[in-house]
Coordinates of N, CA and C in Angstrom, one line a residue:
M1 N 99.7 136.6 -11.2 CA 100.7 137.8 -11.7 C 101.8 137.9 -11.3
E2 N 102.8 137.8 -12.4 CA 103.8 138.0 -11.9 C 104.8 138.5 -11.1
K3 N 105.2 138.2 -10.3 CA 106.2 138.4 -9.2 C 107.6 139.1 -9.6
E4 N 107.4 140.2 -9.4 CA 108.9 140.8 -9.9 C 109.5 141.3 -8.5
S5 N 111.2 141.2 -8.7 CA 112.4 141.7 -7.7 C 111.4 143.2 -7.6
L6 N 111.9 143.6 -6.5 CA 112.1 145.4 -6.4 C 113.2 146.0 -7.3
T7 N 114.0 145.4 -7.6 CA 115.1 145.6 -8.5 C 114.0 146.0 -10.4
E8 N 113.7 144.7 -10.6 CA 113.0 144.7 -11.7 C 112.1 146.1 -11.8
L9 N 111.3 145.8 -10.7 CA 110.2 147.4 -10.8 C 110.9 148.3 -10.5
I10 N 112.1 148.5 -10.2 CA 112.8 149.7 -9.9 C 113.3 150.0 -11.1
N11 N 113.7 149.5 -12.5 CA 114.3 149.4 -13.5 C 113.1 149.7 -14.9
K12 N 111.5 149.2 -14.7 CA 110.6 149.3 -15.3 C 110.0 150.9 -15.1
S13 N 110.9 151.3 -14.1 CA 109.9 152.9 -13.7 C 110.8 153.5 -14.2
E14 N 110.5 155.0 -14.3 CA 111.1 156.0 -14.9 C 111.7 156.7 -14.0
R15 N 111.9 156.3 -12.8 CA 112.8 156.8 -11.6 C 114.4 156.1 -11.6
T16 N 115.2 157.0 -11.2 CA 116.8 156.7 -11.3 C 116.5 156.2 -9.4
R17 N 118.1 154.9 -9.3 CA 118.1 154.8 -8.5 C 118.4 155.8 -7.4
E18 N 119.1 157.2 -7.7 CA 119.7 158.2 -7.1 C 118.7 158.8 -6.2
A19 N 117.4 159.0 -7.5 CA 116.3 160.0 -7.3 C 115.5 159.7 -6.3
L20 N 115.5 157.9 -6.4 CA 114.2 156.8 -5.0 C 115.6 157.5 -3.6
A21 N 117.1 157.4 -3.7 CA 117.6 157.1 -2.2 C 117.8 158.8 -2.2
E22 N 117.5 159.7 -2.3 CA 117.5 161.4 -1.9 C 115.6 161.2 -1.8
M23 N 114.8 160.7 -2.8 CA 113.7 161.1 -2.1 C 113.2 160.3 -0.3
L24 N 114.1 159.1 -0.3 CA 113.6 158.3 1.3 C 114.6 159.3 2.2
S25 N 115.6 160.0 1.5 CA 116.4 160.6 2.9 C 117.7 159.7 3.1
I26 N 117.9 159.0 2.2 CA 119.1 157.9 2.6 C 119.8 158.1 1.6
D27 N 121.5 157.2 1.9 CA 122.9 157.2 1.2 C 122.3 156.3 0.0
R28 N 122.8 156.3 -1.2 CA 123.1 155.6 -2.3 C 123.3 154.2 -2.2
A29 N 124.4 154.0 -1.3 CA 125.1 153.0 -1.1 C 124.0 152.2 -0.3
T30 N 123.2 152.6 0.7 CA 121.9 152.1 1.5 C 120.9 151.8 0.6
L31 N 120.6 152.3 -0.1 CA 119.5 152.1 -1.4 C 119.7 150.2 -1.8
Y32 N 121.1 150.4 -1.9 CA 121.6 149.5 -2.8 C 121.7 148.1 -1.7
R33 N 122.1 148.7 -0.4 CA 122.3 147.4 0.3 C 120.5 147.1 0.8
K34 N 119.6 147.9 0.8 CA 118.6 147.5 0.9 C 117.6 146.9 -0.1
M35 N 117.9 147.3 -1.2 CA 117.2 146.3 -2.2 C 117.9 145.1 -2.1
K36 N 118.8 144.4 -1.7 CA 119.6 143.2 -1.3 C 118.4 142.5 -1.1
D37 N 118.0 143.2 -0.1 CA 116.7 142.1 1.1 C 115.8 143.6 1.4
P38 N 114.8 143.8 0.9 CA 113.8 144.5 0.8 C 113.3 144.5 2.4
Q39 N 113.1 144.0 3.4 CA 112.7 143.6 4.6 C 113.3 144.4 5.5
K40 N 114.5 145.0 5.0 CA 114.9 146.1 5.7 C 114.7 147.3 5.9
F41 N 113.9 147.6 5.2 CA 113.2 149.1 4.6 C 112.3 149.1 5.6
T42 N 112.5 150.4 6.0 CA 110.9 150.9 6.9 C 110.4 151.0 6.3
V43 N 109.3 150.6 7.1 CA 107.5 150.7 7.0 C 107.4 152.2 5.9
G44 N 107.8 153.0 6.3 CA 107.5 154.7 5.9 C 108.6 155.0 4.3
E45 N 109.2 153.9 4.8 CA 110.8 154.1 3.1 C 109.3 153.1 2.5
A46 N 108.6 152.1 2.2 CA 108.2 151.1 2.4 C 107.1 151.8 1.4
R47 N 106.2 152.3 1.8 CA 105.2 153.5 2.1 C 105.5 154.4 0.2
K48 N 106.7 154.8 0.6 CA 106.8 155.8 0.0 C 107.3 155.4 -1.7
L49 N 108.0 154.3 -2.0 CA 108.5 153.2 -2.3 C 107.3 152.6 -3.4
K50 N 106.3 152.6 -2.6 CA 105.2 152.1 -3.3 C 104.5 153.1 -4.1
E51 N 104.6 153.9 -3.4 CA 103.9 155.2 -4.4 C 104.7 156.2 -5.5
Q52 N 105.8 155.8 -4.8 CA 106.9 156.0 -6.5 C 107.0 155.5 -7.0
L53 N 106.6 154.2 -7.5 CA 106.7 152.9 -8.3 C 105.6 152.9 -8.8
N54 N 104.5 153.2 -8.1 CA 103.0 152.4 -8.3 C 103.0 151.4 -8.3
L55 N 103.0 151.2 -7.0 CA 103.0 149.5 -7.1 C 101.8 149.0 -6.0
T56 N 101.4 147.6 -6.8 CA 100.1 147.7 -6.2 C 100.1 147.3 -5.0
Q57 N 99.0 146.7 -4.1 CA 99.3 146.5 -2.7 C 100.0 145.2 -3.1
A58 N 99.3 144.0 -3.6 CA 99.4 142.8 -3.9 C 101.5 142.9 -4.3
Q59 N 101.9 143.5 -5.4 CA 103.1 144.0 -5.5 C 103.8 143.9 -4.3
A60 N 103.4 145.4 -3.5 CA 104.4 145.9 -2.2 C 104.3 144.4 -1.1
S61 N 103.1 143.8 -1.4 CA 103.2 142.9 0.0 C 104.3 141.7 -0.7
Y62 N 104.5 141.3 -2.1 CA 105.9 140.5 -2.1 C 106.7 140.8 -2.2
V63 N 106.6 142.2 -2.4 CA 108.1 142.8 -2.6 C 109.2 142.7 -1.3
F64 N 108.2 143.9 -0.4 CA 108.9 143.6 0.8 C 108.5 143.2 2.5
F65 N 107.6 142.0 1.9 CA 107.2 141.2 2.8 C 107.6 139.4 2.6
G66 N 107.5 139.0 1.0 CA 107.6 137.9 0.6 C 106.2 137.0 0.7
D67 N 105.2 138.0 0.8 CA 103.9 137.5 0.6 C 103.1 137.4 -1.0

C-alpha cells in the first residue's frame, strides 16, 4: 500500500479545505496548522476526516498515528 500524506489524500478527494474546516467546526487556518502535524487532530476530528475522505483504517492509522 502506498502511504500518502493527509494533504495528498485531501487533494485526491472532491472536498475543499474550506468545506473540511467547516465540517470540523474549526477555522481554515487551524485546519492548515493541524495538517502539518496530523497528530494534533482530536479523535473526533480524525474520525470525521476518515469518513469524509473515505479513508481505510490503514490509511487513517498512518496519517493520524504514523503507523
